[in-house]
């Protein structure tokens, strides 16, 4: 019997915002819509998104991140120390690209928590969802490397980790059951073309990964949550980090990996698949097998074949499947119909292996 808490039918929390929400945000910026008006449109979008996820049979439901202006904003807005206005990004922003770093707020002093980060999102999500719930946050290592220029990066990462650990513990106590920490920079620093690009930008792949791993691991240090709670590391890029992996770098990453759940990309091309054999055997791996940037639907038979390949390396019960990244990271945002079809494909293929988890 499937272990529901491994969430074999996985996704990455973000969904494509509906046009009425995009229009409402623009109207709020023009000051032709007030906060209450925007809140009403956000809530309607969340309800519609939850209805879609329930009908598709997804096992952990998110609010689509419809209450954030972008996926990083929730941390900038709730953690003291970030500048008030967006700034040009430094080398890491150039490496990961604008879809993964849509807004840069420089961290010009030691970060400090100012209360709950996600309460505005999670209260409505928990009140509206009838299944386990999922929230994603930027990892502290990613945030520190992306935003720190004038203060010590390692010290910033440690303090961001403490703030995020407190937030995750609070979310777990409230009833959220699955948290993903996003750090797409790892995959850029683990692929051969990404490492070459990083060095050209003045980034040392090894020392950068070491700092990020140290900061991200500190989120788990002393974290107390219910037994059914899960926290995972999401390193998917929606195909932005292309090319083959540096196996030695992945081996070093796997040896230091503090998380027991990892989201990776697992495309059709054999040479671009994450080398699963370099991970600790007990790691639950969420395979990104459905491409959010390709409007064409993948063949079910081909996807089943990919999972069969992965199951020769990883215990089938330690595998989950998902898209290859959140819809916020798609190079061309799909239509609502395509987004639904992509998620339905994930659920359909998951049934071949784990049946109906609900």
Tab-separated table of N, CA and C in Angstrom, residues 53-158:
chain	number	residue	atom	x	y	z
A	53	UNK	N	-7.333	21.228	-8.166
A	53	UNK	CA	-6.408	20.237	-7.603
A	53	UNK	C	-7.165	19.058	-6.994
A	54	UNK	N	-8.286	19.340	-6.326
A	54	UNK	CA	-9.094	18.252	-5.756
A	54	UNK	C	-9.623	17.346	-6.854
A	55	UNK	N	-10.149	17.946	-7.929
A	55	UNK	CA	-10.714	17.154	-9.010
A	55	UNK	C	-9.656	16.313	-9.716
A	56	UNK	N	-8.428	16.806	-9.732
A	56	UNK	CA	-7.342	16.048	-10.363
A	56	UNK	C	-6.784	14.971	-9.446
A	57	UNK	N	-7.143	14.992	-8.169
A	57	UNK	CA	-6.661	13.969	-7.251
A	57	UNK	C	-5.265	14.212	-6.740
A	58	UNK	N	-4.800	15.464	-6.748
A	58	UNK	CA	-3.470	15.738	-6.195
A	58	UNK	C	-3.495	15.495	-4.687
A	59	UNK	N	-2.408	15.003	-4.135
A	59	UNK	CA	-2.429	14.565	-2.743
A	59	UNK	C	-2.031	15.643	-1.746
A	60	UNK	N	-1.432	16.726	-2.198
A	60	UNK	CA	-1.168	17.873	-1.320
A	60	UNK	C	-1.563	19.122	-2.104
A	61	UNK	N	-2.403	19.946	-1.507
A	61	UNK	CA	-2.974	21.083	-2.224
A	61	UNK	C	-2.276	22.373	-1.815
A	62	UNK	N	-2.061	23.255	-2.790
A	62	UNK	CA	-1.461	24.568	-2.511
A	62	UNK	C	-2.448	25.672	-2.882
A	63	UNK	N	-2.110	26.894	-2.493
A	63	UNK	CA	-2.959	28.026	-2.892
A	63	UNK	C	-2.511	28.614	-4.225
A	64	UNK	N	-1.624	27.913	-4.928
A	64	UNK	CA	-1.140	28.371	-6.222
A	64	UNK	C	-0.180	29.545	-6.138
A	65	UNK	N	0.096	29.995	-4.901
A	65	UNK	CA	0.895	31.205	-4.657
A	65	UNK	C	0.219	32.439	-5.253
A	66	UNK	N	-1.117	32.405	-5.242
A	66	UNK	CA	-1.890	33.513	-5.791
A	66	UNK	C	-1.926	34.725	-4.866
A	67	UNK	N	-1.395	34.587	-3.646
A	67	UNK	CA	-1.397	35.729	-2.728
A	67	UNK	C	-0.016	36.367	-2.626
A	68	UNK	N	0.880	36.020	-3.570
A	68	UNK	CA	2.217	36.620	-3.628
A	68	UNK	C	2.364	37.356	-4.968
A	69	UNK	N	3.067	38.483	-4.970
A	69	UNK	CA	3.323	39.142	-6.257
A	69	UNK	C	4.368	38.367	-7.056
A	70	UNK	N	5.246	37.629	-6.385
A	70	UNK	CA	6.140	36.664	-7.022
A	70	UNK	C	6.565	35.675	-5.931
A	71	UNK	N	7.271	34.618	-6.323
A	71	UNK	CA	7.515	33.546	-5.351
A	71	UNK	C	8.525	33.931	-4.268
A	72	UNK	N	9.288	35.025	-4.446
A	72	UNK	CA	10.236	35.456	-3.424
A	72	UNK	C	9.663	36.528	-2.505
A	73	UNK	N	8.564	37.151	-2.902
A	73	UNK	CA	8.071	38.343	-2.209
A	73	UNK	C	7.727	38.079	-0.750
A	74	UNK	N	7.242	36.877	-0.435
A	74	UNK	CA	6.809	36.598	0.927
A	74	UNK	C	7.970	36.714	1.918
A	75	UNK	N	9.181	36.424	1.458
A	75	UNK	CA	10.335	36.557	2.348
A	75	UNK	C	10.817	38.006	2.410
A	76	UNK	N	10.843	38.679	1.278
A	76	UNK	CA	11.277	40.082	1.288
A	76	UNK	C	10.370	40.931	2.186
A	77	UNK	N	9.082	40.685	2.094
A	77	UNK	CA	8.121	41.542	2.786
A	77	UNK	C	8.086	41.305	4.295
A	78	UNK	N	8.446	40.105	4.743
A	78	UNK	CA	8.248	39.769	6.154
A	78	UNK	C	9.550	39.673	6.951
A	79	UNK	N	10.690	39.779	6.283
A	79	UNK	CA	11.970	39.683	6.988
A	79	UNK	C	12.656	41.037	6.922
A	80	UNK	N	12.998	41.596	8.077
A	80	UNK	CA	13.674	42.885	8.119
A	80	UNK	C	15.129	42.726	7.676
A	81	UNK	N	15.638	43.742	6.989
A	81	UNK	CA	17.018	43.720	6.515
A	81	UNK	C	17.124	43.838	5.014
A	82	UNK	N	16.040	43.472	4.303
A	82	UNK	CA	16.047	43.616	2.856
A	82	UNK	C	15.729	45.064	2.489
A	83	UNK	N	16.367	45.566	1.440
A	83	UNK	CA	16.105	46.912	0.979
A	83	UNK	C	14.660	47.098	0.541
A	84	UNK	N	14.252	48.360	0.494
A	84	UNK	CA	12.851	48.655	0.195
A	84	UNK	C	12.537	48.605	-1.288
A	85	UNK	N	13.547	48.745	-2.116
A	85	UNK	CA	13.291	48.793	-3.558
A	85	UNK	C	14.101	47.725	-4.276
A	86	UNK	N	13.576	47.204	-5.376
A	86	UNK	CA	14.322	46.197	-6.143
A	86	UNK	C	15.623	46.767	-6.687
A	87	UNK	N	16.633	45.892	-6.734
A	87	UNK	CA	17.950	46.259	-7.240
A	87	UNK	C	18.354	45.284	-8.342
A	88	UNK	N	19.312	45.679	-9.199
A	88	UNK	CA	19.817	44.708	-10.185
A	88	UNK	C	20.448	43.519	-9.476
A	89	UNK	N	20.309	42.365	-10.057
A	89	UNK	CA	20.860	41.172	-9.449
A	89	UNK	C	22.352	41.041	-9.708
A	90	UNK	N	23.031	40.315	-8.845
A	90	UNK	CA	24.452	40.041	-9.025
A	90	UNK	C	24.617	38.731	-9.801
A	91	UNK	N	25.789	38.099	-9.631
A	91	UNK	CA	26.144	36.964	-10.488
A	91	UNK	C	25.164	35.802	-10.380
A	92	UNK	N	24.710	35.473	-9.158
A	92	UNK	CA	23.819	34.313	-9.035
A	92	UNK	C	22.485	34.569	-9.743
A	93	UNK	N	22.011	35.813	-9.712
A	93	UNK	CA	20.777	36.141	-10.418
A	93	UNK	C	20.961	35.941	-11.913
A	94	UNK	N	22.128	36.311	-12.428
A	94	UNK	CA	22.405	36.091	-13.849
A	94	UNK	C	22.449	34.600	-14.163
A	95	UNK	N	22.978	33.817	-13.227
A	95	UNK	CA	23.092	32.374	-13.463
A	95	UNK	C	21.721	31.711	-13.533
A	96	UNK	N	20.838	32.015	-12.606
A	96	UNK	CA	19.548	31.300	-12.547
A	96	UNK	C	18.499	31.934	-13.439
A	97	UNK	N	18.671	33.216	-13.806
A	97	UNK	CA	17.730	33.863	-14.719
A	97	UNK	C	16.546	34.502	-14.015
A	98	UNK	N	15.827	35.378	-14.740
A	98	UNK	CA	14.765	36.171	-14.112
A	98	UNK	C	13.551	35.369	-13.662
A	99	UNK	N	13.292	34.211	-14.241
A	99	UNK	CA	12.136	33.434	-13.787
A	99	UNK	C	12.364	32.877	-12.380
A	100	UNK	N	13.605	32.604	-12.041
A	100	UNK	CA	13.916	32.106	-10.697
A	100	UNK	C	14.316	33.235	-9.748
A	101	UNK	N	14.673	34.380	-10.304
A	101	UNK	CA	15.037	35.537	-9.476
A	101	UNK	C	14.321	36.770	-10.022
A	102	UNK	N	12.984	36.814	-9.903
A	102	UNK	CA	12.219	37.893	-10.533
A	102	UNK	C	12.344	39.233	-9.818
A	103	UNK	N	12.802	39.213	-8.580
A	103	UNK	CA	12.913	40.449	-7.805
A	103	UNK	C	14.095	40.285	-6.850
A	104	UNK	N	14.998	41.249	-6.857
A	104	UNK	CA	16.173	41.202	-5.967
A	104	UNK	C	16.069	42.357	-4.986
A	105	UNK	N	16.049	42.040	-3.718
A	105	UNK	CA	16.122	43.056	-2.655
A	105	UNK	C	17.409	42.813	-1.889
A	106	UNK	N	18.321	43.766	-1.952
A	106	UNK	CA	19.618	43.550	-1.308
A	106	UNK	C	19.474	43.460	0.208
A	107	UNK	N	20.166	42.472	0.777
A	107	UNK	CA	20.210	42.312	2.230
A	107	UNK	C	21.382	43.136	2.734
A	108	UNK	N	21.108	44.312	3.299
A	108	UNK	CA	22.190	45.223	3.655
A	108	UNK	C	22.498	45.243	5.146
A	109	UNK	N	21.826	44.377	5.907
A	109	UNK	CA	22.165	44.193	7.320
A	109	UNK	C	21.681	42.811	7.741
A	110	UNK	N	22.028	42.410	8.944
A	110	UNK	CA	21.643	41.076	9.382
A	110	UNK	C	20.130	40.922	9.352
A	111	UNK	N	19.608	39.847	8.731
A	111	UNK	CA	18.150	39.689	8.654
A	111	UNK	C	17.540	39.434	10.025
A	112	UNK	N	16.331	39.892	10.194
A	112	UNK	CA	15.622	39.696	11.458
A	112	UNK	C	14.160	39.382	11.172
A	113	UNK	N	13.649	38.390	11.873
A	113	UNK	CA	12.243	38.050	11.698
A	113	UNK	C	11.349	39.100	12.318
A	114	UNK	N	10.251	39.362	11.652
A	114	UNK	CA	9.309	40.349	12.169
A	114	UNK	C	7.930	39.765	12.380
A	115	UNK	N	7.877	38.461	12.672
A	115	UNK	CA	6.580	37.792	12.808
A	115	UNK	C	6.416	36.743	11.721
A	116	UNK	N	5.232	36.204	11.617
A	116	UNK	CA	4.967	35.133	10.670
A	116	UNK	C	5.121	35.601	9.229
A	117	UNK	N	5.670	34.729	8.393
A	117	UNK	CA	5.878	35.049	6.981
A	117	UNK	C	4.642	34.713	6.144
A	118	UNK	N	4.042	33.568	6.412
A	118	UNK	CA	3.027	33.046	5.493
A	118	UNK	C	1.620	33.033	6.078
A	119	UNK	N	1.454	33.615	7.250
A	119	UNK	CA	0.162	33.503	7.925
A	119	UNK	C	-0.981	33.983	7.033
A	120	UNK	N	-0.743	35.070	6.287
A	120	UNK	CA	-1.765	35.613	5.395
A	120	UNK	C	-2.200	34.565	4.374
A	121	UNK	N	-1.236	33.749	3.920
A	121	UNK	CA	-1.547	32.724	2.929
A	121	UNK	C	-2.147	31.485	3.576
A	122	UNK	N	-1.527	31.026	4.666
A	122	UNK	CA	-1.892	29.707	5.180
A	122	UNK	C	-3.230	29.704	5.922
A	123	UNK	N	-3.594	30.788	6.546
A	123	UNK	CA	-4.896	30.795	7.233
A	123	UNK	C	-6.022	30.536	6.239
A	124	UNK	N	-5.972	31.206	5.101
A	124	UNK	CA	-7.034	31.005	4.111
A	124	UNK	C	-6.921	29.633	3.459
A	125	UNK	N	-5.692	29.192	3.193
A	125	UNK	CA	-5.501	27.861	2.595
A	125	UNK	C	-6.055	26.775	3.505
A	126	UNK	N	-5.692	26.823	4.784
A	126	UNK	CA	-6.150	25.783	5.711
A	126	UNK	C	-7.658	25.814	5.908
A	127	UNK	N	-8.241	26.994	5.857
A	127	UNK	CA	-9.692	27.098	6.023
A	127	UNK	C	-10.444	26.621	4.785
A	128	UNK	N	-9.744	26.549	3.644
A	128	UNK	CA	-10.422	26.262	2.383
A	128	UNK	C	-10.121	24.871	1.837
A	129	UNK	N	-9.096	24.202	2.353
A	129	UNK	CA	-8.676	22.905	1.814
A	129	UNK	C	-9.136	21.773	2.720
A	130	UNK	N	-9.470	20.638	2.122
A	130	UNK	CA	-9.926	19.489	2.896
A	130	UNK	C	-8.953	18.315	2.769
A	131	UNK	N	-7.740	18.598	2.318
A	131	UNK	CA	-6.713	17.556	2.195
A	131	UNK	C	-5.390	18.134	2.693
A	132	UNK	N	-4.332	17.317	2.773
A	132	UNK	CA	-3.030	17.858	3.171
A	132	UNK	C	-2.628	19.051	2.309
A	133	UNK	N	-1.953	20.006	2.903
A	133	UNK	CA	-1.649	21.262	2.224
A	133	UNK	C	-0.143	21.455	2.058
A	134	UNK	N	0.210	22.160	1.004
A	134	UNK	CA	1.597	22.338	0.585
A	134	UNK	C	1.916	23.819	0.448
A	135	UNK	N	3.099	24.229	0.953
A	135	UNK	CA	3.583	25.600	0.800
A	135	UNK	C	5.059	25.527	0.399
A	136	UNK	N	5.479	26.412	-0.498
A	136	UNK	CA	6.893	26.478	-0.893
A	136	UNK	C	7.488	27.812	-0.471
A	137	UNK	N	8.767	27.763	-0.099
A	137	UNK	CA	9.529	28.955	0.281
A	137	UNK	C	10.914	28.875	-0.353
A	138	UNK	N	11.524	30.025	-0.596
A	138	UNK	CA	12.926	30.019	-1.025
A	138	UNK	C	13.791	29.498	0.113
A	139	UNK	N	14.802	28.711	-0.226
A	139	UNK	CA	15.681	28.192	0.833
A	139	UNK	C	16.587	29.321	1.341
A	140	UNK	N	17.057	29.212	2.578
A	140	UNK	CA	17.926	30.270	3.108
A	140	UNK	C	19.240	30.389	2.357
A	141	UNK	N	19.782	29.260	1.902
A	141	UNK	CA	21.029	29.320	1.147
A	141	UNK	C	20.855	30.090	-0.151
A	142	UNK	N	19.759	29.840	-0.840
A	142	UNK	CA	19.491	30.542	-2.101
A	142	UNK	C	19.290	32.028	-1.840
A	143	UNK	N	18.468	32.345	-0.847
A	143	UNK	CA	18.208	33.751	-0.532
A	143	UNK	C	19.489	34.493	-0.171
A	144	UNK	N	20.338	33.862	0.644
A	144	UNK	CA	21.562	34.535	1.082
A	144	UNK	C	22.490	34.807	-0.097
A	145	UNK	N	22.668	33.809	-0.968
A	145	UNK	CA	23.562	33.992	-2.104
A	145	UNK	C	23.002	35.010	-3.099
A	146	UNK	N	21.692	35.057	-3.209
A	146	UNK	CA	21.047	35.930	-4.194
A	146	UNK	C	21.044	37.392	-3.763
A	147	UNK	N	20.998	37.639	-2.451
A	147	UNK	CA	20.702	38.999	-1.994
A	147	UNK	C	21.798	39.648	-1.162
A	148	UNK	N	22.811	38.884	-0.744
A	148	UNK	CA	23.805	39.424	0.180
A	148	UNK	C	25.031	39.931	-0.563
A	149	UNK	N	25.361	41.209	-0.386
A	149	UNK	CA	26.567	41.741	-1.020
A	149	UNK	C	27.447	42.488	-0.023
A	150	UNK	N	26.831	43.172	0.930
A	150	UNK	CA	27.632	44.024	1.820
A	150	UNK	C	27.827	43.420	3.202
A	151	UNK	N	27.170	42.318	3.511
A	151	UNK	CA	27.380	41.656	4.798
A	151	UNK	C	27.806	40.217	4.531
A	152	UNK	N	28.191	39.492	5.576
A	152	UNK	CA	28.724	38.140	5.431
A	152	UNK	C	27.642	37.175	4.946
A	153	UNK	N	27.912	36.462	3.844
A	153	UNK	CA	26.909	35.582	3.244
A	153	UNK	C	26.572	34.415	4.175
A	154	UNK	N	27.591	33.803	4.766
A	154	UNK	CA	27.339	32.650	5.640
A	154	UNK	C	26.527	33.056	6.865
A	155	UNK	N	26.865	34.217	7.440
A	155	UNK	CA	26.110	34.675	8.612
A	155	UNK	C	24.660	34.992	8.227
A	156	UNK	N	24.461	35.586	7.049
A	156	UNK	CA	23.103	35.855	6.584
A	156	UNK	C	22.337	34.559	6.380
A	157	UNK	N	23.004	33.566	5.779
A	157	UNK	CA	22.344	32.286	5.550
A	157	UNK	C	21.922	31.632	6.851
A	158	UNK	N	22.784	31.695	7.870
A	158	UNK	CA	22.455	31.095	9.163
A	158	UNK	C	21.251	31.785	9.803
